[in-house]
């Protein structure tokens, strides 16, 4: 008999609705209890669609004393004294912010709803004055301290990123609004603020000197997202159903999910975390789609990379010191902190001696999606429908026909118009890198992997190809580097046929001038 299908909270971000509808919920309430018991004012940054809204609404349900929603969860046994506090919940994700009036409108709507419950003083005019009055009245009317929750605090700043003057006006409005928190300290039980970026928060929350930023704390690193242990302990039936639908074993499906959606680390000692949005959508649809990446195009980030003239090839394994995470958004000279906060890069290593973090793409969904988005910025010729083209030459690789594969690549570069005066040698080398990276859609690939530093490693069912690229060099030089650096060593026990490939790129003709393959 077929197992009853579980209901996934697709499009549902409210804890009370998830519980009311009987949707799947990964229990985070033990971590939430730890959080509410350990301090008063907290800040958390996480990428979009990573469960921030669910976390905020769970806190809202908890502080509202809704014990019935926590039946069967860790919180049910942890909390002995269920107290109902007045909760003020602000959500800034409800609109786009292209003017000061947009933020004023959000303040007006959300404050008016709270004033309907706790009353209004006509002498309170500004958002800060009205907010302060609501806190005072809620405190007096209930006799209990107030809980203040903020979801997507930075939405106004992200939307106005291309307009520095507007962004500064919005920042000043927000700074004035949040200054009420310090003035109301004695009347507040708990404050929790979430957003995508954490680098703007220091200027906006400058007066909140007691604010604890838990964004990169090991202790709370898994408070959003789904860990490997949670996947294996709580989602086995879902993985088994996915495996059956796709003709895989349980182990194969688990490995497939891990490769696609795992790999996020938000602190030095953080367990690997799956993107919850993609993972649950994969279960719901019974297929491995690029859900998170498809839900938002990183146009701003791609423009930022081009503006900063950043080396695309260095993204997958770049290093950054701890202070780099707090770079101000209004003076972005390095796109890496923005890529990290947005979820396109994540922590892959940490050197405590130098307080140095190694960042890389978290998983295949993000790496391949981001690279696919970059390609149009480097190829302006409409001839290049990269999906079909890349599929064709990866079919050649699967068949072991390296000659045909390299002929296609050579023809591809030769077809790019020569009269692009602003295109440098580095530009075409980057295109080569992007195209080979995109092969990961069809064959297993490791580009700039931590095991060895070969330019490209491509794996098919029968072969492992290790490529070394040179620009205005020689294929013999490339092959010698593969040998001298031991790029084949990690794969000698694999059992598949090893092939080393040297490729030389001619910057004068802007195409592949020579290549040579040697089977081991």
Coordinates of C-alpha atoms in Angstrom, one line a residue:
X1 CA 0.0 0.0 0.0
X2 CA 1.4 3.4 -0.9
X3 CA 2.4 5.6 2.0
X4 CA 0.2 8.6 2.7
X5 CA 1.9 11.7 1.1
X6 CA 3.1 14.3 3.6
X7 CA 2.0 17.9 3.2
X8 CA 4.9 20.3 2.6
X9 CA 4.6 24.0 3.6
X10 CA 5.2 25.3 0.1
X11 CA 4.3 29.0 0.1
X12 CA 3.4 28.9 3.8
X13 CA 5.8 30.8 6.1
X14 CA 3.6 31.2 9.2
X15 CA 4.2 28.7 12.1
X16 CA 0.5 28.7 13.2
X17 CA -0.7 27.9 9.7
X18 CA 1.9 25.1 9.3
X19 CA 0.8 23.6 12.5
X20 CA -2.9 24.1 11.8
X21 CA -2.7 22.5 8.4
X22 CA -0.5 19.6 9.6
X23 CA 2.4 20.4 7.3
X24 CA 5.9 19.1 7.8
X25 CA 7.8 21.0 10.4
X26 CA 11.4 20.5 11.3
X27 CA 11.5 21.1 15.0
X28 CA 13.7 24.0 15.9
X29 CA 12.0 24.8 19.2
X30 CA 14.8 23.5 21.4
X31 CA 17.1 26.1 19.8
X32 CA 14.4 28.8 20.1
X33 CA 14.0 28.0 23.8
X34 CA 17.8 28.3 24.2
X35 CA 17.7 31.7 22.4
X36 CA 14.9 33.3 24.4
X37 CA 16.5 32.1 27.6
X38 CA 19.9 33.5 26.9
X39 CA 19.4 37.2 26.2
X40 CA 17.2 40.1 25.2
X41 CA 18.1 41.7 21.9
X42 CA 19.2 39.6 18.9
X43 CA 20.0 40.0 15.3
X44 CA 20.1 37.2 12.6
X45 CA 21.1 37.4 9.0
X46 CA 20.3 34.6 6.5
X47 CA 19.8 34.4 2.8
X48 CA 16.3 34.8 1.3
X49 CA 13.9 31.9 1.6
X50 CA 15.9 30.3 4.4
X51 CA 13.2 30.2 7.0
X52 CA 13.6 33.6 8.7
X53 CA 9.8 34.4 8.5
X54 CA 9.0 31.0 9.9
X55 CA 11.4 31.6 12.8
X56 CA 9.9 35.0 13.5
X57 CA 6.3 33.7 13.5
X58 CA 7.4 30.8 15.7
X59 CA 8.7 33.3 18.2
X60 CA 5.4 35.2 17.8
X61 CA 3.4 32.1 18.6
X62 CA 5.6 31.3 21.6
X63 CA 5.5 34.7 23.2
X64 CA 1.8 34.9 22.5
X65 CA 1.4 31.9 24.8
X66 CA -0.1 29.6 22.2
X67 CA 0.9 26.4 23.9
X68 CA -1.5 24.3 21.8
X69 CA 0.6 24.9 18.6
X70 CA 3.7 23.3 20.2
X71 CA 2.2 19.9 21.0
X72 CA 4.7 17.1 20.2
X73 CA 7.6 19.6 19.8
X74 CA 10.6 20.1 22.1
X75 CA 9.2 23.4 23.4
X76 CA 6.2 21.6 25.0
X77 CA 8.4 19.9 27.6
X78 CA 11.0 22.7 27.9
X79 CA 8.6 25.6 28.7
X80 CA 7.0 25.3 32.1
X81 CA 5.5 28.8 32.4
X82 CA 3.5 29.8 29.3
X83 CA 3.2 33.6 29.5
X84 CA 1.3 35.7 27.0
X85 CA 3.2 38.9 26.1
X86 CA 2.1 41.7 23.9
X87 CA 3.9 41.1 20.6
X88 CA 4.7 43.8 18.0
X89 CA 5.6 42.1 14.7
X90 CA 6.9 44.3 11.9
X91 CA 7.4 42.8 8.4
X92 CA 9.1 45.0 5.8
X93 CA 8.9 42.5 2.9
X94 CA 5.4 43.5 1.9
X95 CA 6.3 46.1 -0.8
X96 CA 9.2 47.5 -2.9
X97 CA 10.9 50.6 -1.7
X98 CA 11.5 53.0 -4.6
X99 CA 10.7 56.2 -2.6
X100 CA 10.5 57.6 0.9
X101 CA 6.7 57.4 0.6
X102 CA 6.9 53.6 0.3
X103 CA 8.6 53.3 3.7
X104 CA 6.2 55.9 5.2
X105 CA 3.3 53.8 3.9
X106 CA 4.6 50.6 5.5
X107 CA 5.0 52.4 8.8
X108 CA 1.5 53.9 8.6
X109 CA -0.2 50.6 7.8
X110 CA 1.6 48.4 10.4
X111 CA 1.5 51.0 13.2
X112 CA -2.2 51.7 12.5
X113 CA -3.0 48.0 13.1
X114 CA -1.2 48.1 16.4
X115 CA -2.9 51.3 17.4
X116 CA -6.2 49.6 16.8
X117 CA -5.3 47.2 19.5
X118 CA -3.5 49.4 22.0
X119 CA -4.8 52.9 21.3
X120 CA -3.5 56.0 19.7
X121 CA -2.3 59.4 20.9
X122 CA -2.9 62.2 18.3
X123 CA 0.2 64.1 19.5
X124 CA 2.3 61.2 18.3
X125 CA 3.1 61.9 14.6
X126 CA 6.4 60.4 13.4
X127 CA 6.8 56.6 13.2
X128 CA 9.2 56.7 16.1
X129 CA 6.8 58.7 18.3
X130 CA 3.9 56.4 17.4
X131 CA 6.0 53.2 18.0
X132 CA 7.2 54.5 21.4
X133 CA 3.6 55.2 22.3
X134 CA 2.4 51.8 21.3
X135 CA 5.1 50.1 23.5
X136 CA 4.1 52.2 26.5
X137 CA 0.4 51.6 26.2
X138 CA 0.9 47.8 25.5
X139 CA 3.1 47.6 28.6
X140 CA 0.6 49.5 30.8
X141 CA -2.5 47.7 29.5
X142 CA -1.2 44.2 29.8
X143 CA 1.2 44.6 32.8
X144 CA 3.8 42.7 30.8
X145 CA 6.9 43.6 28.9
X146 CA 6.6 43.9 25.1
X147 CA 8.1 41.6 22.5
X148 CA 9.4 43.3 19.3
X149 CA 9.9 41.2 16.2
X150 CA 11.2 42.4 12.8
X151 CA 11.3 40.4 9.6
X152 CA 13.4 41.6 6.6
X153 CA 14.6 44.8 8.3
X154 CA 16.9 45.6 5.3
X155 CA 14.3 45.3 2.5
X156 CA 14.1 49.1 2.1
X157 CA 17.9 49.3 1.9
X158 CA 18.3 46.5 -0.6
X159 CA 15.6 47.9 -2.9
X160 CA 17.3 51.3 -2.9
X161 CA 20.8 50.1 -3.3
X162 CA 21.2 51.8 -6.8
X163 CA 20.1 55.1 -5.4
X164 CA 22.6 56.3 -2.6
X165 CA 20.6 59.4 -1.8
X166 CA 17.3 57.6 -1.3
X167 CA 19.1 54.8 0.6
X168 CA 20.5 57.4 3.0
X169 CA 17.1 58.9 3.6
X170 CA 15.6 55.5 4.3
X171 CA 18.5 54.6 6.5
X172 CA 17.9 57.7 8.6
X173 CA 14.2 57.0 8.9
X174 CA 15.0 53.4 10.1
X175 CA 17.6 54.6 12.5
X176 CA 15.2 56.9 14.1
X177 CA 12.6 54.2 14.3
X178 CA 14.9 51.6 16.0
X179 CA 16.2 54.2 18.4
X180 CA 12.9 53.7 20.3
X181 CA 14.2 50.3 21.4
X182 CA 16.9 51.7 23.6
X183 CA 14.5 54.3 25.1
X184 CA 12.0 51.5 25.9
X185 CA 14.5 49.0 27.3
X186 CA 12.7 48.5 30.7
X187 CA 9.4 47.8 28.9
X188 CA 10.8 45.2 26.5
X189 CA 11.1 41.4 27.1
X190 CA 12.6 40.3 23.8
X191 CA 13.7 41.9 20.5
X192 CA 14.6 39.8 17.4
X193 CA 15.5 41.4 14.1
X194 CA 16.2 39.4 10.9
X195 CA 17.4 40.3 7.4
X196 CA 19.6 39.2 4.5
X197 CA 22.5 41.7 5.0
X198 CA 24.2 42.3 8.3
X199 CA 26.6 44.9 7.1
X200 CA 24.1 47.8 7.3
X201 CA 22.9 46.9 10.8
X202 CA 25.7 48.6 12.6
X203 CA 24.7 52.1 11.4
X204 CA 21.0 51.6 11.8
X205 CA 21.2 49.9 15.2
X206 CA 24.1 52.1 16.4
X207 CA 22.3 52.9 19.7
X208 CA 21.6 49.2 20.5
X209 CA 24.8 48.5 22.2
X210 CA 23.4 45.4 23.9
X211 CA 22.4 43.8 20.5
X212 CA 23.8 40.2 20.1
X213 CA 24.5 39.3 16.5
X214 CA 24.0 35.5 16.3
X215 CA 24.5 35.3 12.5
X216 CA 27.9 33.6 12.8
X217 CA 27.5 31.9 16.1
X218 CA 28.0 28.1 16.2
X219 CA 25.4 27.8 19.0
X220 CA 22.6 29.1 16.8
X221 CA 23.9 28.2 13.3
X222 CA 21.1 25.6 12.6
X223 CA 18.2 27.8 13.8
X224 CA 17.2 28.2 10.1
X225 CA 17.7 25.6 7.4
X226 CA 17.8 21.8 7.7
X227 CA 20.9 19.9 8.9
X228 CA 22.2 16.6 7.7
X229 CA 21.1 14.8 10.9
X230 CA 17.6 16.3 10.6
X231 CA 17.4 15.1 7.0
X232 CA 18.4 11.5 7.9
X233 CA 16.4 11.3 11.1
X234 CA 13.2 13.1 10.1
X235 CA 12.9 12.9 6.3
X236 CA 13.7 9.3 5.4
X237 CA 10.2 8.6 4.1
X238 CA 10.4 11.7 1.8
X239 CA 13.8 10.6 0.5
X240 CA 12.6 7.1 -0.2
X241 CA 9.6 8.4 -2.1
X242 CA 11.9 10.7 -4.1
X243 CA 14.3 7.9 -4.8
X244 CA 11.5 5.6 -6.0
X245 CA 10.2 8.3 -8.4
X246 CA 13.6 8.9 -9.9
X247 CA 14.8 5.3 -10.1
X248 CA 17.4 5.7 -7.4
X249 CA 18.3 3.9 -4.2
X250 CA 17.9 5.7 -0.9
X251 CA 21.6 6.2 -0.7
X252 CA 21.8 7.6 -4.2
X253 CA 18.9 10.0 -3.6
X254 CA 20.5 11.2 -0.3
X255 CA 23.8 11.8 -2.1
X256 CA 21.9 13.6 -4.9
X257 CA 20.1 15.9 -2.5
X258 CA 23.3 16.6 -0.6
X259 CA 25.1 17.6 -3.8
X260 CA 22.3 19.8 -5.0
X261 CA 21.1 21.5 -1.8
X262 CA 23.5 21.0 1.1
X263 CA 26.7 22.8 1.9
X264 CA 25.8 26.0 3.7
X265 CA 27.9 26.9 6.7
X266 CA 27.1 30.1 8.7
X267 CA 29.8 29.8 11.3
X268 CA 33.3 28.2 11.7
X269 CA 31.9 25.1 13.4
X270 CA 28.5 24.9 11.7
X271 CA 27.2 21.6 10.6
X272 CA 26.4 21.5 6.8
X273 CA 22.9 22.9 6.3
X274 CA 20.5 22.3 3.4
X275 CA 18.5 25.1 1.8
X276 CA 15.0 24.3 3.1
X277 CA 13.2 26.0 0.2
X278 CA 14.8 23.8 -2.4
X279 CA 14.8 20.6 -0.3
X280 CA 11.0 20.8 0.4
X281 CA 10.2 21.7 -3.2
X282 CA 12.2 18.8 -4.4
X283 CA 10.2 16.5 -2.2
X284 CA 6.9 18.1 -3.2
X285 CA 7.7 17.8 -7.0
X286 CA 9.6 14.5 -6.8
X287 CA 12.4 16.0 -8.9
X288 CA 15.7 17.8 -8.4
X289 CA 15.0 21.3 -9.6
X290 CA 16.9 24.6 -9.2
X291 CA 14.2 26.0 -7.0
X292 CA 16.0 28.6 -4.8
X293 CA 18.1 30.0 -7.6
X294 CA 15.1 30.2 -10.0
X295 CA 13.1 32.1 -7.4
X296 CA 15.3 35.2 -7.7
X297 CA 17.7 36.4 -10.4
X298 CA 21.0 37.9 -9.0
X299 CA 21.1 40.7 -11.5
X300 CA 22.4 43.2 -9.0
X301 CA 25.2 40.9 -7.9
X302 CA 26.3 40.2 -11.5
X303 CA 26.4 43.9 -12.2
X304 CA 28.4 44.4 -9.0
X305 CA 30.9 41.8 -10.2
X306 CA 31.3 43.5 -13.5
X307 CA 31.6 46.9 -11.9
X308 CA 34.3 45.7 -9.5
X309 CA 36.0 43.8 -12.4
X310 CA 36.1 40.8 -10.0
X311 CA 37.9 37.6 -11.1
X312 CA 35.0 35.2 -11.5
X313 CA 37.4 32.2 -11.3
X314 CA 38.5 33.1 -7.8
X315 CA 35.0 33.0 -6.3
X316 CA 35.0 29.3 -5.7
X317 CA 37.6 29.3 -2.9
X318 CA 38.1 32.9 -2.1
X319 CA 39.4 34.0 1.3
X320 CA 38.2 36.8 3.5
X321 CA 38.9 38.1 7.0
X322 CA 36.2 38.3 9.7
X323 CA 35.9 42.1 9.4
X324 CA 35.1 41.8 5.7
X325 CA 31.6 40.5 6.6
X326 CA 30.7 43.9 8.0
X327 CA 31.7 46.0 4.9
X328 CA 29.2 48.9 4.5
X329 CA 26.8 48.5 1.6
X330 CA 27.0 52.1 0.6
X331 CA 30.7 51.7 -0.3
X332 CA 30.9 48.3 -1.8
X333 CA 34.4 47.7 -3.3
X334 CA 34.5 43.9 -2.8
X335 CA 31.4 41.9 -3.9
X336 CA 32.3 38.9 -1.8
X337 CA 30.6 40.0 1.4
X338 CA 27.4 40.7 -0.5
X339 CA 27.6 37.3 -2.3
X340 CA 28.0 35.6 1.1
X341 CA 25.1 37.4 2.8
X342 CA 22.9 36.7 -0.3
X343 CA 23.6 32.9 -0.1
X344 CA 25.7 32.6 -3.3
X345 CA 28.8 31.9 -1.3
X346 CA 29.2 30.2 2.1
X347 CA 31.9 29.3 4.6
X348 CA 33.9 26.3 3.6
X349 CA 36.9 26.6 5.8
X350 CA 38.3 28.7 8.7
X351 CA 41.8 29.4 9.9
X352 CA 41.6 30.7 13.5
X353 CA 45.3 31.7 13.5
X354 CA 44.6 34.4 10.9
X355 CA 40.8 34.7 11.6
X356 CA 40.5 33.9 7.9
X357 CA 37.5 32.4 6.2
X358 CA 37.4 30.4 2.9
X359 CA 34.3 31.0 0.9
X360 CA 32.9 29.0 -2.0
X361 CA 29.6 28.1 -3.7
X362 CA 27.5 26.0 -1.3
X363 CA 26.3 23.4 -3.7
X364 CA 25.6 22.5 -7.4
X365 CA 22.2 24.4 -7.5
X366 CA 23.9 27.6 -6.6
X367 CA 27.2 27.1 -8.5
X368 CA 25.6 26.0 -11.7
X369 CA 22.7 28.5 -11.5
X370 CA 25.1 31.4 -10.8
X371 CA 27.5 30.5 -13.5
X372 CA 24.6 30.1 -16.0
X373 CA 23.5 33.6 -15.1
X374 CA 27.0 35.0 -15.6
X375 CA 27.4 33.6 -19.2
X376 CA 25.2 36.1 -20.9
X377 CA 27.3 38.9 -19.4
X378 CA 30.3 37.5 -21.2
X379 CA 28.7 36.3 -24.5
X380 CA 26.8 38.9 -26.5
X381 CA 26.5 36.8 -29.7
X382 CA 22.9 35.4 -30.0
X383 CA 24.4 32.4 -31.7
X384 CA 25.3 31.0 -28.4
X385 CA 22.4 29.1 -27.0
X386 CA 24.6 27.7 -24.3
X387 CA 22.3 25.0 -22.9
X388 CA 22.1 23.1 -26.3
X389 CA 25.8 23.7 -27.1
X390 CA 27.1 22.5 -23.7
X391 CA 24.8 19.5 -23.8
X392 CA 26.2 18.5 -27.2
X393 CA 29.9 18.5 -26.2
X394 CA 29.2 16.8 -22.9
X395 CA 27.5 14.0 -24.9
X396 CA 30.8 13.7 -26.7
X397 CA 32.6 13.4 -23.4
X398 CA 30.1 10.7 -22.2
X399 CA 30.9 8.8 -25.3
X400 CA 34.6 9.2 -24.8
X401 CA 34.9 11.2 -28.0
X402 CA 37.3 13.9 -26.8
X403 CA 38.2 14.9 -30.4
X404 CA 34.6 15.9 -31.2
X405 CA 34.3 17.7 -27.8
X406 CA 37.4 19.8 -28.4
X407 CA 36.4 20.6 -32.0
X408 CA 33.1 22.0 -30.7
X409 CA 34.8 24.1 -28.1
X410 CA 37.3 25.5 -30.7
X411 CA 34.5 26.3 -33.1
X412 CA 32.6 27.9 -30.3
X413 CA 35.4 30.4 -29.5
X414 CA 36.1 31.0 -33.2
X415 CA 32.5 32.1 -33.7
X416 CA 32.7 34.9 -31.1
X417 CA 33.0 38.2 -32.9
X418 CA 36.6 39.5 -32.9
X419 CA 35.8 43.2 -33.0
X420 CA 34.9 43.5 -29.3
X421 CA 37.6 46.0 -28.4
X422 CA 36.7 46.0 -24.7
X423 CA 37.2 42.2 -24.4
X424 CA 40.5 41.3 -23.0
X425 CA 42.5 38.1 -22.9
X426 CA 41.2 37.6 -19.3
X427 CA 37.6 37.9 -20.6
X428 CA 38.0 34.9 -23.0
X429 CA 39.8 32.9 -20.4
X430 CA 36.8 33.5 -18.1
X431 CA 34.4 32.3 -20.8
X432 CA 36.4 29.1 -21.1
X433 CA 36.1 28.6 -17.3
X434 CA 32.4 29.3 -17.3
X435 CA 31.6 26.9 -20.2
X436 CA 33.5 24.1 -18.5
X437 CA 31.8 24.9 -15.2
X438 CA 28.5 24.5 -16.9
X439 CA 29.3 20.9 -17.8
X440 CA 28.3 20.1 -14.3
X441 CA 24.7 20.2 -15.4
X442 CA 25.3 17.0 -17.3
X443 CA 28.4 15.3 -15.9
X444 CA 29.9 15.4 -12.4
X445 CA 32.4 18.2 -12.2
X446 CA 34.9 19.7 -9.8
X447 CA 36.1 23.1 -10.8
X448 CA 39.0 24.5 -8.8
X449 CA 38.5 21.8 -6.3
X450 CA 40.2 21.7 -2.9
X451 CA 41.7 18.2 -3.8
X452 CA 44.4 19.3 -6.1
X453 CA 44.2 22.5 -8.1
X454 CA 43.5 21.3 -11.6
X455 CA 41.6 23.9 -13.6
X456 CA 38.8 21.4 -14.5
X457 CA 38.0 17.8 -13.5
X458 CA 35.1 16.2 -15.4
X459 CA 33.7 12.8 -14.5
X460 CA 31.6 10.5 -16.6
X461 CA 30.5 7.0 -16.0
X462 CA 33.7 5.6 -17.6
X463 CA 36.3 8.4 -17.6
X464 CA 37.8 11.1 -15.4
X465 CA 39.2 14.0 -17.5
X466 CA 41.7 16.4 -15.8
X467 CA 42.1 19.6 -17.8
X468 CA 44.8 22.2 -17.4
X469 CA 44.4 25.4 -19.3
X470 CA 47.1 27.7 -20.5
X471 CA 46.9 31.1 -22.2
X472 CA 49.6 31.8 -24.8
X473 CA 51.6 28.8 -23.5
X474 CA 51.8 25.2 -24.6
X475 CA 50.0 22.0 -24.2
X476 CA 53.2 20.3 -23.1
X477 CA 53.5 22.8 -20.3
X478 CA 50.0 22.1 -19.2
X479 CA 50.5 18.3 -19.2
X480 CA 53.7 18.7 -17.3
X481 CA 51.9 20.7 -14.6
X482 CA 49.3 18.0 -14.2
X483 CA 52.1 15.5 -13.6
X484 CA 54.2 17.6 -11.4
X485 CA 51.4 18.9 -9.2
X486 CA 49.8 15.4 -8.8
X487 CA 46.4 16.4 -10.1
X488 CA 45.6 12.8 -11.0
X489 CA 46.6 11.3 -7.7
X490 CA 43.2 11.8 -5.9
X491 CA 41.5 9.7 -8.7
X492 CA 44.0 6.8 -9.1
X493 CA 41.9 4.4 -7.0
X494 CA 38.6 5.4 -8.6
X495 CA 38.6 2.7 -11.2
X496 CA 37.6 4.9 -14.1
X497 CA 39.9 5.6 -17.0
X498 CA 42.1 8.7 -16.3
X499 CA 42.8 11.1 -19.1
X500 CA 44.9 14.3 -18.7
X501 CA 44.2 17.1 -21.2
X502 CA 46.4 20.1 -21.9
X503 CA 44.7 23.0 -23.6
X504 CA 46.3 26.2 -24.9
X505 CA 44.3 29.3 -25.6
X506 CA 45.6 31.9 -28.0
X507 CA 44.8 35.4 -27.0
X508 CA 45.6 36.8 -30.5
X509 CA 43.1 34.6 -32.3
X510 CA 40.9 34.3 -29.2
X511 CA 40.3 30.6 -29.5
X512 CA 41.9 27.2 -28.7
X513 CA 45.1 26.9 -30.6
X514 CA 46.2 23.5 -29.5
X515 CA 45.2 20.6 -27.2
X516 CA 46.5 17.2 -26.3
X517 CA 45.1 14.3 -24.4
X518 CA 47.1 11.5 -22.7
X519 CA 45.4 8.4 -21.2
X520 CA 47.0 7.0 -18.1

